[in-house]
Short mmCIF file of C-alpha atoms and ligand atoms in Angstrom, two decimals:
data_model
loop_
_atom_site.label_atom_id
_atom_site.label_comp_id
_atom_site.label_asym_id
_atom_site.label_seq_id
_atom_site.Cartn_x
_atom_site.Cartn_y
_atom_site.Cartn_z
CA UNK A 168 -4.56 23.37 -1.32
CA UNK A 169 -2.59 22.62 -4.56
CA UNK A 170 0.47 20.60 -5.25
CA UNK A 171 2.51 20.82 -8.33
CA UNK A 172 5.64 19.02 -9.59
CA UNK A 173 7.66 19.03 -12.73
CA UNK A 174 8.15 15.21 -13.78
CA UNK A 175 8.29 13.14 -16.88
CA UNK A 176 8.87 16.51 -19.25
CA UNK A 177 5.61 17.64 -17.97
CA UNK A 178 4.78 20.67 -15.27
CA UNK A 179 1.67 18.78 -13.05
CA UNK A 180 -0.52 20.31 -10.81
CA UNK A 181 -2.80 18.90 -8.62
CA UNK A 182 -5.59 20.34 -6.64
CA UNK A 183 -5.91 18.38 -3.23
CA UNK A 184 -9.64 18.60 -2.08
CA UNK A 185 -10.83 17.99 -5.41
CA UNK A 186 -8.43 15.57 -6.93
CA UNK A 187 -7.97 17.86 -10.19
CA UNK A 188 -4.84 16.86 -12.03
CA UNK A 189 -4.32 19.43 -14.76
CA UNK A 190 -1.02 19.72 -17.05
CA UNK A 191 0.33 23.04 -17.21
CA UNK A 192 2.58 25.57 -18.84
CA UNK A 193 5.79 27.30 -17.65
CA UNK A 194 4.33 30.83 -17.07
CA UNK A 195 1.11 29.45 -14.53
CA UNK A 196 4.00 27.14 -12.96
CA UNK A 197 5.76 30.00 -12.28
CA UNK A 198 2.91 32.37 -11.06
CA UNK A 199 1.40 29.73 -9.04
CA UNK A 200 4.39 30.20 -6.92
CA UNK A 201 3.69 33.97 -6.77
CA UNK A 202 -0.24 34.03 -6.16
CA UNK A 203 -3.29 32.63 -4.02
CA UNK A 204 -6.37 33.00 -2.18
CA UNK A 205 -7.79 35.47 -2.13
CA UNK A 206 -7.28 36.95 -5.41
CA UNK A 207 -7.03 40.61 -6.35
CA UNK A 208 -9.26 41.51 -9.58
CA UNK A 209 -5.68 41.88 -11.32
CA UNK A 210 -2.55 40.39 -11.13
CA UNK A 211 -0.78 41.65 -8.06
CA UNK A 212 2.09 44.26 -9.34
CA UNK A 213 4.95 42.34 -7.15
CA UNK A 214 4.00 39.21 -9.79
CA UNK A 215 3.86 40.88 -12.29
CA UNK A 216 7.15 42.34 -11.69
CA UNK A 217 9.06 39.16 -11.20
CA UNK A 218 7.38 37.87 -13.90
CA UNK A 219 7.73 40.26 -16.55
CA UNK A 220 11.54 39.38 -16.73
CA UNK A 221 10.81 35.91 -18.24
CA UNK A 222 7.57 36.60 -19.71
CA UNK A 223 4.80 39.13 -21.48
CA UNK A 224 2.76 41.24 -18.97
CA UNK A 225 -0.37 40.50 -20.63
CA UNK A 226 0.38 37.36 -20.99
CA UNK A 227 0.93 37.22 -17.68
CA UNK A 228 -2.35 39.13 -16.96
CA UNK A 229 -4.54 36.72 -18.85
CA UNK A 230 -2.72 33.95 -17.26
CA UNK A 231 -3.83 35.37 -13.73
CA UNK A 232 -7.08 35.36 -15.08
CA UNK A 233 -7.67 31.84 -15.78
CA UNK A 234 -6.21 31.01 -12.10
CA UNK A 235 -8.88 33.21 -11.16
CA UNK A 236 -11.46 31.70 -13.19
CA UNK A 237 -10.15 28.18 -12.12
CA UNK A 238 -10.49 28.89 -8.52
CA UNK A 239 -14.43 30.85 -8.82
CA UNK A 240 -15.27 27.71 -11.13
CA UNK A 241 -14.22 25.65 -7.39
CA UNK A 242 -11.29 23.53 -9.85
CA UNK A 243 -8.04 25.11 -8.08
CA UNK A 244 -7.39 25.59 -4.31
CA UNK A 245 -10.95 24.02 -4.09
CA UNK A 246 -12.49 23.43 -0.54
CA UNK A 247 -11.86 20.38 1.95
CA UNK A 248 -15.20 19.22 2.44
CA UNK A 249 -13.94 16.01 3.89
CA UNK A 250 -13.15 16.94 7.27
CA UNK A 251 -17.04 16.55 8.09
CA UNK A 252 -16.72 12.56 7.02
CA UNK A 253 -14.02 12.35 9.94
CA UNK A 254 -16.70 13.11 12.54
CA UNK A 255 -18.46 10.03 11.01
CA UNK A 256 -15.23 7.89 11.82
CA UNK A 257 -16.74 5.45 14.50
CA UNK A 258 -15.64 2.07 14.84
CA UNK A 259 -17.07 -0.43 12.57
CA UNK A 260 -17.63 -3.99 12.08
CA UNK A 261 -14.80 -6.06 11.73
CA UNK A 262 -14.78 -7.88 8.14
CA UNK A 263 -11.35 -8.63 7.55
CA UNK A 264 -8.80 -10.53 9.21
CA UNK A 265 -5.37 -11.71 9.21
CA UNK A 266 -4.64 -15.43 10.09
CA UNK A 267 -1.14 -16.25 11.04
CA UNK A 268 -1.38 -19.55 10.32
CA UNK A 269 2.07 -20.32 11.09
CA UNK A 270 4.78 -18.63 13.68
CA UNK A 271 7.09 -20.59 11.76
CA UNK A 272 8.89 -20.51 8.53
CA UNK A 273 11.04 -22.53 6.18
CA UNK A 274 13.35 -18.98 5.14
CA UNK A 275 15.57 -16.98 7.27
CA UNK A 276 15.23 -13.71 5.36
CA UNK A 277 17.78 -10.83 6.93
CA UNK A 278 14.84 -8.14 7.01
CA UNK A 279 12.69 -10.33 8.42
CA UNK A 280 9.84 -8.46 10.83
CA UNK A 281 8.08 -11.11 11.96
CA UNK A 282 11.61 -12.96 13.52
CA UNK A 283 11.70 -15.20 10.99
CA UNK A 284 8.51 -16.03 11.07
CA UNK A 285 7.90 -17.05 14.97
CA UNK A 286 7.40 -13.07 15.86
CA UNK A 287 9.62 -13.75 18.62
CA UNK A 288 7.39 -15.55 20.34
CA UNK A 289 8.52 -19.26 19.33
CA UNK A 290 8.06 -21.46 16.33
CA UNK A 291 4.60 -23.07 16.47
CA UNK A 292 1.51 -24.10 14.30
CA UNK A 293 -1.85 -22.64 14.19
CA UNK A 294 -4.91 -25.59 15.52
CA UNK A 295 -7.80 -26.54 14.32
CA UNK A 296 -9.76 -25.36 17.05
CA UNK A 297 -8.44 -21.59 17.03
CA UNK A 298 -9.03 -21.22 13.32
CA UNK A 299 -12.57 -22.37 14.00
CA UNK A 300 -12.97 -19.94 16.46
CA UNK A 301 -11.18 -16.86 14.62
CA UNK A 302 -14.03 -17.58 11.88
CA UNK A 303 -16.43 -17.84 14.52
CA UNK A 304 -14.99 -14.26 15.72
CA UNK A 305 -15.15 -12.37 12.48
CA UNK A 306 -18.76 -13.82 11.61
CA UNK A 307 -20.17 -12.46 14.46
CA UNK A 308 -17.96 -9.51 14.80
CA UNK A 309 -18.81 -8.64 11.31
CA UNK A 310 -22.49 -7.44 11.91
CA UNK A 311 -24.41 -7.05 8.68
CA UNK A 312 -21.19 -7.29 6.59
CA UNK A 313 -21.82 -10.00 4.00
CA UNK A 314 -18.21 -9.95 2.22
CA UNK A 315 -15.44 -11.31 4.65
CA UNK A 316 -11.76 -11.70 3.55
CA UNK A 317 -9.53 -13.61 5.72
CA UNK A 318 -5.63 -13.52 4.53
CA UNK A 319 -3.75 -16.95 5.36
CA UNK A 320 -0.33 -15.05 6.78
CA UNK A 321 2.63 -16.28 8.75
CA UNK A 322 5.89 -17.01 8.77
CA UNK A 323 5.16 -19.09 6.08
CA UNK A 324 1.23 -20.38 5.97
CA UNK A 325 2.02 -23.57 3.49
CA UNK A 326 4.09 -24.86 6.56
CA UNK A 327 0.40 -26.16 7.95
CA UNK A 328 -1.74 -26.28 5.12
CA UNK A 329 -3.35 -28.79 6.64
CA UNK A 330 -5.13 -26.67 9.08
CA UNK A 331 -5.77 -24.20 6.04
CA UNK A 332 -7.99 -26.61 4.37
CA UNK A 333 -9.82 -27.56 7.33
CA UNK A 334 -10.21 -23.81 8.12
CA UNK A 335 -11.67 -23.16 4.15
CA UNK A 336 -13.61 -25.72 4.42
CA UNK A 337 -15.06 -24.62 7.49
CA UNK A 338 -15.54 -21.06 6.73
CA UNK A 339 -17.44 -22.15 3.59
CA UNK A 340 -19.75 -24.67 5.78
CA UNK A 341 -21.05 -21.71 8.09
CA UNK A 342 -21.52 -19.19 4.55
CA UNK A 343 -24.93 -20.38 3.98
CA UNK A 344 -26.59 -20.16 7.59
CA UNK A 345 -24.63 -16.97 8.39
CA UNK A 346 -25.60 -14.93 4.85
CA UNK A 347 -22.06 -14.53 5.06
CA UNK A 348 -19.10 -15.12 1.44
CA UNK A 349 -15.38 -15.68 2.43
CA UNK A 350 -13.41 -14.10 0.19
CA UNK A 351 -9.69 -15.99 1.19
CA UNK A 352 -6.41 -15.29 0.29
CA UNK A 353 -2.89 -16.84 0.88
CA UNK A 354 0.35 -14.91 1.66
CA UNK A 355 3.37 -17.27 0.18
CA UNK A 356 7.16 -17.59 0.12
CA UNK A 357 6.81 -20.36 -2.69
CA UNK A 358 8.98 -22.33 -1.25
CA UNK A 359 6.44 -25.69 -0.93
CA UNK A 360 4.23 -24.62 -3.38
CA UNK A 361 3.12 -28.53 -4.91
CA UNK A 362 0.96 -28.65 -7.39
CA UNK A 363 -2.05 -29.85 -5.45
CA UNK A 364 -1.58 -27.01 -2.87
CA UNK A 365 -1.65 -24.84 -6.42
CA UNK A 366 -4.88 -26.31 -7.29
CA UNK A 367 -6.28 -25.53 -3.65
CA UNK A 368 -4.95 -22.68 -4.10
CA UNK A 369 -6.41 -21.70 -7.34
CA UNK A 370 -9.65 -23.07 -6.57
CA UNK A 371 -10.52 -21.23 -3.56
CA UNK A 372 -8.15 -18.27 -3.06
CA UNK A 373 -9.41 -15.00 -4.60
CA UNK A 374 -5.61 -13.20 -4.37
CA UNK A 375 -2.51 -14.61 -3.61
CA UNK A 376 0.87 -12.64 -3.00
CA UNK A 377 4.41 -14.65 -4.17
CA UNK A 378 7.40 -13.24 -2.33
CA UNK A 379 10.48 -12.71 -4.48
CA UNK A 380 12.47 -9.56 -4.28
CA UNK A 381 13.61 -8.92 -7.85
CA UNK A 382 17.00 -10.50 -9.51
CA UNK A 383 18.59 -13.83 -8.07
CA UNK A 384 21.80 -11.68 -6.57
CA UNK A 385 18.85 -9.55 -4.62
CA UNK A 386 16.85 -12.36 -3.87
CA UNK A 387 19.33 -14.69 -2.35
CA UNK A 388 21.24 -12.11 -0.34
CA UNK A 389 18.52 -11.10 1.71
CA UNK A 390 15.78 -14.52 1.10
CA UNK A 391 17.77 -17.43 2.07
CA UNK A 392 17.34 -21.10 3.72
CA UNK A 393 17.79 -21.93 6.84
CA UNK A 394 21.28 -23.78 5.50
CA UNK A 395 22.58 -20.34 4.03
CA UNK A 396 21.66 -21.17 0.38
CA UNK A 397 19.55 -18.47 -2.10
CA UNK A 398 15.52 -19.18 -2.58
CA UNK A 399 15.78 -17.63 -5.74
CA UNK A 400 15.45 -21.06 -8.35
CA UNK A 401 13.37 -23.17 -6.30
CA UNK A 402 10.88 -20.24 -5.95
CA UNK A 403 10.92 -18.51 -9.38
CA UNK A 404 10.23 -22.34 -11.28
CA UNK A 405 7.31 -22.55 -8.48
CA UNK A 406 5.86 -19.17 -9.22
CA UNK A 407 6.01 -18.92 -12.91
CA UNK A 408 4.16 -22.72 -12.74
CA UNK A 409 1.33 -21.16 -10.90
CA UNK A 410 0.71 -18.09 -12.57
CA UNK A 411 0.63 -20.00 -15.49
CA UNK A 412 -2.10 -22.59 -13.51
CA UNK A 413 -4.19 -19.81 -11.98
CA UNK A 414 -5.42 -18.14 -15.39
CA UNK A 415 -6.96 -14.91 -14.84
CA UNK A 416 -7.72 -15.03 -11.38
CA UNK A 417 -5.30 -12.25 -9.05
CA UNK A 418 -2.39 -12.75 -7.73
CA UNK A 419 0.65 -10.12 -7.55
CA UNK A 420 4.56 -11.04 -6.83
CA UNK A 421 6.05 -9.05 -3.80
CA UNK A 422 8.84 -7.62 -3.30
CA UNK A 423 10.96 -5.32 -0.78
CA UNK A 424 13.64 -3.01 -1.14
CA UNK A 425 16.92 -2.66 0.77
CA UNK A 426 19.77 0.12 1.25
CA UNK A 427 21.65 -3.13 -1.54
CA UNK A 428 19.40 -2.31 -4.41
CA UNK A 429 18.58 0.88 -5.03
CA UNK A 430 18.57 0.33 -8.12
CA UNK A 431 15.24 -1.41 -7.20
CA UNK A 432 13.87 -0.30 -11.14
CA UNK A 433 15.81 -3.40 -11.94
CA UNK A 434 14.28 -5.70 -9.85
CA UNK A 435 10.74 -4.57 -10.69
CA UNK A 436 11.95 -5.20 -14.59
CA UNK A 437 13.23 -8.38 -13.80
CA UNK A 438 10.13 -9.79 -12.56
CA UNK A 439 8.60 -8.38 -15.47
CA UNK A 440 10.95 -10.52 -17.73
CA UNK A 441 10.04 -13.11 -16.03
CA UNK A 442 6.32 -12.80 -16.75
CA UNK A 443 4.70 -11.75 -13.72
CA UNK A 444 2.74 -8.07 -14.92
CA UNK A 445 1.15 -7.74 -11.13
CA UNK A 446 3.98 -6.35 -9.17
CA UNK A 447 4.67 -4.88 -5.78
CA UNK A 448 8.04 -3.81 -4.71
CA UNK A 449 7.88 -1.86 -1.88
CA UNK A 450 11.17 -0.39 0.30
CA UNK A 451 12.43 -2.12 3.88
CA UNK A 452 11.06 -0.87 7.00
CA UNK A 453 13.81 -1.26 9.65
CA UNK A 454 15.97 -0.24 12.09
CA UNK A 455 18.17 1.98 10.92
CA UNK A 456 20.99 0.58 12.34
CA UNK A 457 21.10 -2.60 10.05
CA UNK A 458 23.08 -2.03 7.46
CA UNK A 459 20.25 -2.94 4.91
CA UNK A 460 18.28 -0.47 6.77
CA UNK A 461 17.01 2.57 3.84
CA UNK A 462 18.03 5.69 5.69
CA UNK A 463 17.41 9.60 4.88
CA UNK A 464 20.76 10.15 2.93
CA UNK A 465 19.20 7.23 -0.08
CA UNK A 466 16.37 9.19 -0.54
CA UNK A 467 17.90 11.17 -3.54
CA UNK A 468 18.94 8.18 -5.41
CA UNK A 469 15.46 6.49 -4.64
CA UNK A 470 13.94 9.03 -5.38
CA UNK A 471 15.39 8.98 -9.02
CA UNK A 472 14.93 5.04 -8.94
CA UNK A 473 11.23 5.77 -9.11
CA UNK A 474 11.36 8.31 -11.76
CA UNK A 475 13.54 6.04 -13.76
CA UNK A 476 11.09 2.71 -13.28
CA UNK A 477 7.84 5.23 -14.03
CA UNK A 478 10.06 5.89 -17.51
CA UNK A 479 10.25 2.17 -17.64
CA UNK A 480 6.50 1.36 -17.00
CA UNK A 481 5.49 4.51 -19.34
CA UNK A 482 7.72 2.48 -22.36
CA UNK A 483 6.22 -0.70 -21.08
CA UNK A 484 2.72 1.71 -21.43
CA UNK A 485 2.94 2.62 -24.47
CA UNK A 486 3.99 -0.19 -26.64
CA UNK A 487 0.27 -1.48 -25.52
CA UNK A 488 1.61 -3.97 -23.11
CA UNK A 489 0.35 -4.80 -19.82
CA UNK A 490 2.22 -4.20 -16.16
CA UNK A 491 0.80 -3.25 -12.89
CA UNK A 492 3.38 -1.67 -10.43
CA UNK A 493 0.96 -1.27 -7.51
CA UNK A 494 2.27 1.90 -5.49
CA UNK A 495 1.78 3.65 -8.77
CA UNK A 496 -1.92 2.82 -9.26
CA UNK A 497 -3.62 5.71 -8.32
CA UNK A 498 -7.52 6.31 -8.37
CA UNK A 499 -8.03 9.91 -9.24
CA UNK A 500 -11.60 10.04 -9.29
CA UNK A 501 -11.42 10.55 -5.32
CA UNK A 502 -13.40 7.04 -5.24
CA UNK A 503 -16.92 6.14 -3.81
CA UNK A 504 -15.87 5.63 -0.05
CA UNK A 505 -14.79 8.98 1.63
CA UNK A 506 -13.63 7.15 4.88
CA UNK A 507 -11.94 4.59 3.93
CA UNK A 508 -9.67 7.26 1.73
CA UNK A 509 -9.38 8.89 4.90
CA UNK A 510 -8.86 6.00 7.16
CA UNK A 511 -6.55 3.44 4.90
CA UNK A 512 -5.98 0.25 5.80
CA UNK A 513 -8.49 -0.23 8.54
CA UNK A 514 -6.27 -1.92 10.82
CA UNK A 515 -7.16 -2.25 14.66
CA UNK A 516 -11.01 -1.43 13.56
CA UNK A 517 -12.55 -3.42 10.27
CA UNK A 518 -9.07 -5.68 9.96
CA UNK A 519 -7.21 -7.22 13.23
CA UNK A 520 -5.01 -10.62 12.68
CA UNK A 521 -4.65 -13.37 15.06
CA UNK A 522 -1.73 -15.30 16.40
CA UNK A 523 -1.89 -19.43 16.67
CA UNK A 524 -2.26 -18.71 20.06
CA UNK A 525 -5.40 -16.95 19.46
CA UNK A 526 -4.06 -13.78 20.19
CA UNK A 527 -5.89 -10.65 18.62
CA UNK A 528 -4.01 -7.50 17.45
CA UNK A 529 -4.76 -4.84 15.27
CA UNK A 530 -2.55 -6.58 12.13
CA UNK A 531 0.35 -8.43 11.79
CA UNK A 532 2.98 -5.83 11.83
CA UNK A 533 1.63 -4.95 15.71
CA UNK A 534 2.02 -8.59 16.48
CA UNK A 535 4.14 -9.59 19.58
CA UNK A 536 3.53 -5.83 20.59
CA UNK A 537 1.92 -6.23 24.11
CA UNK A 538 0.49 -2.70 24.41
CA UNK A 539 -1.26 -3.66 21.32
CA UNK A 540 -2.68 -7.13 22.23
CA UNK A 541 -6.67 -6.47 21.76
CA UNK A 542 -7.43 -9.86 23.50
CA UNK A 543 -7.77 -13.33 22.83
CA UNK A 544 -10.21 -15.83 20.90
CA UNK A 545 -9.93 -18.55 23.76
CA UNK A 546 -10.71 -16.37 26.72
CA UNK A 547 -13.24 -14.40 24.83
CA UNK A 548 -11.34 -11.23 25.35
CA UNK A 549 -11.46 -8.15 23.01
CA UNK A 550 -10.59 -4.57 23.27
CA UNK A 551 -13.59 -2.67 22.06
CA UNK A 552 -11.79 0.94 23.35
CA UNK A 553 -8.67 0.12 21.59
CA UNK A 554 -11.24 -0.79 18.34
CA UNK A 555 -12.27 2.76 18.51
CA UNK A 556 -8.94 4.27 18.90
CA UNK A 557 -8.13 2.89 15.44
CA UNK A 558 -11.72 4.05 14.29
CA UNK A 559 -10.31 7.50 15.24
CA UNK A 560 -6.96 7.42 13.43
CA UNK A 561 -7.43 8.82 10.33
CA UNK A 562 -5.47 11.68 8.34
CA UNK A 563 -7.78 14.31 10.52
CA UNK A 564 -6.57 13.13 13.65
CA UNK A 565 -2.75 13.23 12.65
CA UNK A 566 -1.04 16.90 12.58
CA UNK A 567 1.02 16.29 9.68
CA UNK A 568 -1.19 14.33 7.27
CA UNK A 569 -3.76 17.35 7.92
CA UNK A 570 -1.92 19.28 5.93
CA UNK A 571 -0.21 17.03 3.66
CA UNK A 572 -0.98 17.33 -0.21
CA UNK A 573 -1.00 13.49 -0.42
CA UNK A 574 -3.06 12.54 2.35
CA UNK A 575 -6.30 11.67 0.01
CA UNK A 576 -4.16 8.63 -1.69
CA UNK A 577 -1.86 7.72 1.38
CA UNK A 578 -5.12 8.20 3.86
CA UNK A 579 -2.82 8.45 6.37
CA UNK A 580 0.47 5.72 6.16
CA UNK A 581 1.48 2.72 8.16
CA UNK A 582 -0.44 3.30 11.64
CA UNK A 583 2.68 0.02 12.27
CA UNK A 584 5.46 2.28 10.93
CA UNK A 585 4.29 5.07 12.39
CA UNK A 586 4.09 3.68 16.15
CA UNK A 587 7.67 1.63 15.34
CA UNK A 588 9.33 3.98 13.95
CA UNK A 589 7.96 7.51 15.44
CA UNK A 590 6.45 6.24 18.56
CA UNK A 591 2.57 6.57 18.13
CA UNK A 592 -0.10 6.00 15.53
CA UNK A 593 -0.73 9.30 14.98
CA UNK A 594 2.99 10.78 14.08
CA UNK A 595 3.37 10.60 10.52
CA UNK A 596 6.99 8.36 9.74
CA UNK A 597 8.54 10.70 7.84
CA UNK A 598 10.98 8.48 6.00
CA UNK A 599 7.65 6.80 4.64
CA UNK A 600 6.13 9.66 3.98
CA UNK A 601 8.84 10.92 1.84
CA UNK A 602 9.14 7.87 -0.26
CA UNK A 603 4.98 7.77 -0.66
CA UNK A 604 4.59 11.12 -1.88
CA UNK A 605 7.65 10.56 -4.31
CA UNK A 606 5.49 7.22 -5.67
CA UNK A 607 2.53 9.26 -6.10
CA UNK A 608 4.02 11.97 -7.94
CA UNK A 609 5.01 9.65 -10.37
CA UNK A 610 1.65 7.82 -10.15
CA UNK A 611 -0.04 11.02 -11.36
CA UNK A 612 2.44 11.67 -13.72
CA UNK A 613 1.64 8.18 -15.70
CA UNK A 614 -2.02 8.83 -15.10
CA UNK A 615 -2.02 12.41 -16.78
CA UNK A 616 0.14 10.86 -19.19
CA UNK A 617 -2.60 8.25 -19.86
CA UNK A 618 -5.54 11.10 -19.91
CA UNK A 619 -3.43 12.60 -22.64
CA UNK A 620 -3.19 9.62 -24.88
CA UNK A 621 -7.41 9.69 -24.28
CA UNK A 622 -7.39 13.26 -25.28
CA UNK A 623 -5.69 12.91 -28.56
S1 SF4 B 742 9.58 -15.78 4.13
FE1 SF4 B 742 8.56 -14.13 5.24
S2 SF4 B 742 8.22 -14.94 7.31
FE2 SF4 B 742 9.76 -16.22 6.34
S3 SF4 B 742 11.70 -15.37 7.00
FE3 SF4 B 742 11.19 -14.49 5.00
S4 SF4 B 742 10.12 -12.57 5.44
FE4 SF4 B 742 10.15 -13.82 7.33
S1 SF4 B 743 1.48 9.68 6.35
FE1 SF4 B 743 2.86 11.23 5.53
S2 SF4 B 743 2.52 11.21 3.32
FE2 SF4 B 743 0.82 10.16 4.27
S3 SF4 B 743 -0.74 11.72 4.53
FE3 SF4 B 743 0.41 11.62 6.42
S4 SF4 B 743 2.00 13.17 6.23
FE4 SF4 B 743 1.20 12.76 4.19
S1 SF4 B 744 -1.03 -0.68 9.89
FE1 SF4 B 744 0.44 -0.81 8.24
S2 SF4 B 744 1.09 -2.95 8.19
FE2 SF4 B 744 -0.79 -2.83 9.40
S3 SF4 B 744 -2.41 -3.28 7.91
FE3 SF4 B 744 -2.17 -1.07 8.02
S4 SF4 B 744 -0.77 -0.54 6.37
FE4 SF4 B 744 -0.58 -2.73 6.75
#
């Protein structure tokens, strides 16, 4: 399978199976659209014939060669010998885990998923006593796994970070006996971000994710107190004093999206300009009946929105200056672990999150689903069928990411979106999937842009 896209002044091809990205002329654009497997020992005369009115027969010829060449040498329309690490797909230990920490939260953000932080399910604080036991769970649910990451996730997690430094503290006490290192991170809003809860913070949190949407206007329209009032100031002084606290250790400001700035490139710039270089800005996942909602009919102008910010990032690029838009990071090298390119996120199987009420589901954005509800830490309950279910989901066992072009980098989307918004795990959302494959594009544009720059 190949996949090739004009973008950026450039004509980009890319084989699937074997991650290939090559840049390439007008004339094997054009016949690429005219000619595949198997190939003829010449160029087929139909080709050749709607061809030859743009360009040279023997150029044309020779061209056809090379394709030829290309696909005996196995470097276009290359095999998919991944479909045999799909049979290997069986549920694994769990060594990740989301804690919501709090169901309650100090913003009332329109686009909200999570209710406003209480997930519909009323405003309450995490104990003691379940956090002990959800590190309790993933130690011993994590086998022979010695790297564990637990993400401190609400609502709004500094609301009871109380509990979080008992919790740390905790985790850390059991490291030793259990062979086992906690690798924590903290999911923030900003909004009580003190400077001791920075230092914490900066001490013992390996990532941290800052929630700001982009300009103040954006910000406060959609991020706003519980009296009304925009987010924006109190959060952007907070954030720029801890980036500038927490040195070189990662962190990455997050944003989202809506159907009131699609002009999004401007948001991602304005964080920029503010000095964060670790940025996330991904679109709104809603109904489509809010009027925020991103619908079908903004996918032309979003779809130029992320041509325009790749522009942006490809000036940013090459002036020698650093910025890391994360849905255009792309690892082209097809990377060392075959399932988890296949699988994703690892939701439901390595990664669950739990609820202050101990519930267990298979991540946040399935919380307050009861279908989904894969037991609970104080009864000792847990879903080991469900578990494998998730093993199971990966871009094999979905029809349309089978035969996707993209499926090696998107492994397979939002298994969330994809039950909200299409009605199972398995059906690919298309309204994601559009918007993914767009980011990618661009993604491999800047990348081939980048082996270029090498090249010379
Ligand atoms: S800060 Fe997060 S949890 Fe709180 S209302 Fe906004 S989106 Fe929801
Ligand atoms: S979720 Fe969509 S974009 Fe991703 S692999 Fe599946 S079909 Fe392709
Ligand atoms: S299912 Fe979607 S929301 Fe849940 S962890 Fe995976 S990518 Fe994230």
């Amino acid at each position: 399978m190949i996949h090739k896209f004009k973008l950026g002044g450039f004509n980009i091809l890319l084989d699937v199976n074997s991650g290939g990205v090559h840049i390439i002329d007008d004339l094997t654009y054009d016949l690429l659209d005219n000619v595949e497997p198997p190939f003829e020992k010449e160029c087929p005369p139909e080709a050749l014939s709607k061809l030859s009115k743009a360009y040279d027969p023997g150029e044309i010829e020779e061209c056809y060669q090379e394709i030829v060449q290309l696909y005996n040498d196995k470097i276009l329309f290359s095999e998919d010998d991944y479909e045999r690490f799909a049979l290997s797909a069986v549920a694994s230990p769990v060594k990740a885990m989301c804690l919501h920490i709090a169901h309650d939260c100090n913003l009332r953000c329109d686009y909200c998923f999570a209710s406003t932080g209480d997930f519909g399910e009323g405003r309450k604080l995490m104990d003691f006593e379940t956090g002990k036991k959800a590190i309790d769970f993933l130690i011993e649910k994590s086998a022979d796994r010695k790297f564990l990451e637990l993400d401190f996730f609400g609502g709004e997690p500094l609301m009871n970070f109380g509990v979080v430094k008992q919790i740390v503290e905790y985790a850390r006490s059991r490291e030793k006996e259990c062979g086992k290192t906690f690798r924590f991170t903290i999911t923030t809003n900003g909004m009580l971000l003190t400077e001791d809860k920075m230092d914490f913070i900066n001490r013992e949190m390996s990532n941290v994710v800052l929630s700001i949407d982009g300009r103040k206007e954006v910000n406060d329209r959609m991020r706003k107190r519980v009296d009304g009032t925009g987010s924006y100031d109190k959060i952007t002084d907070n954030f720029k004093k801890f980036v500038s606290m927490r040195g070189d250790k990662d962190y990455y400001v997050r944003g989202t999206y809506t159907k009131y700035n699609l002009d999004f490139s401007n948001d991602v710039m304005h964080l920029y300009e503010l000095g964060f270089d670790q940025i996330s800005v991904e679109p709104v996942m809603a109904d489509p009946s809010e009027p925020y909602a991103i619908t079908e009919g903004d996918l032309t102008k979003i779809f130029k929105e992320y041509e325009i910010l790749a522009e942006k990032i490809k000036k940013i690029q090459s002036e020698g200056k650093f910025i890391n838009f994360f849905h255009f990071m792309l690892d082209l090298d097809q990377g060392p672990c075959a399932i988890k390119r296949l699988r994703g996120c690892g939701c439901g199987n390595e990664y669950v999150a739990v609820t202050p009420d101990g519930d267990i589901y298979p991540c946040h954005q399935f919380v307050g689903i009861e279908d989904y509800k894969m037991g609970n830490l104080h009864d000792g309950t847990f879903d080991d069928e469900m578990k494998t279910v998730f093993a199971g989901s990966h871009v094999y066992s979905k029809p349309e990411c089978k035969k996707c072009w993209a499926k090696f980098y998107c492994s397979g989307g939002c298994n969330a979106n994809n039950y909200i918004y299409a009605g199972d795990i398995h059906n690919a959302h298309k309204l994601s999937c559009q918007i993914q494959k767009k980011r990618l594009e661009c993604a491999i544009m800047l990348k081939a842009v980048k082996m270029l720059d090498t090249a010379e």
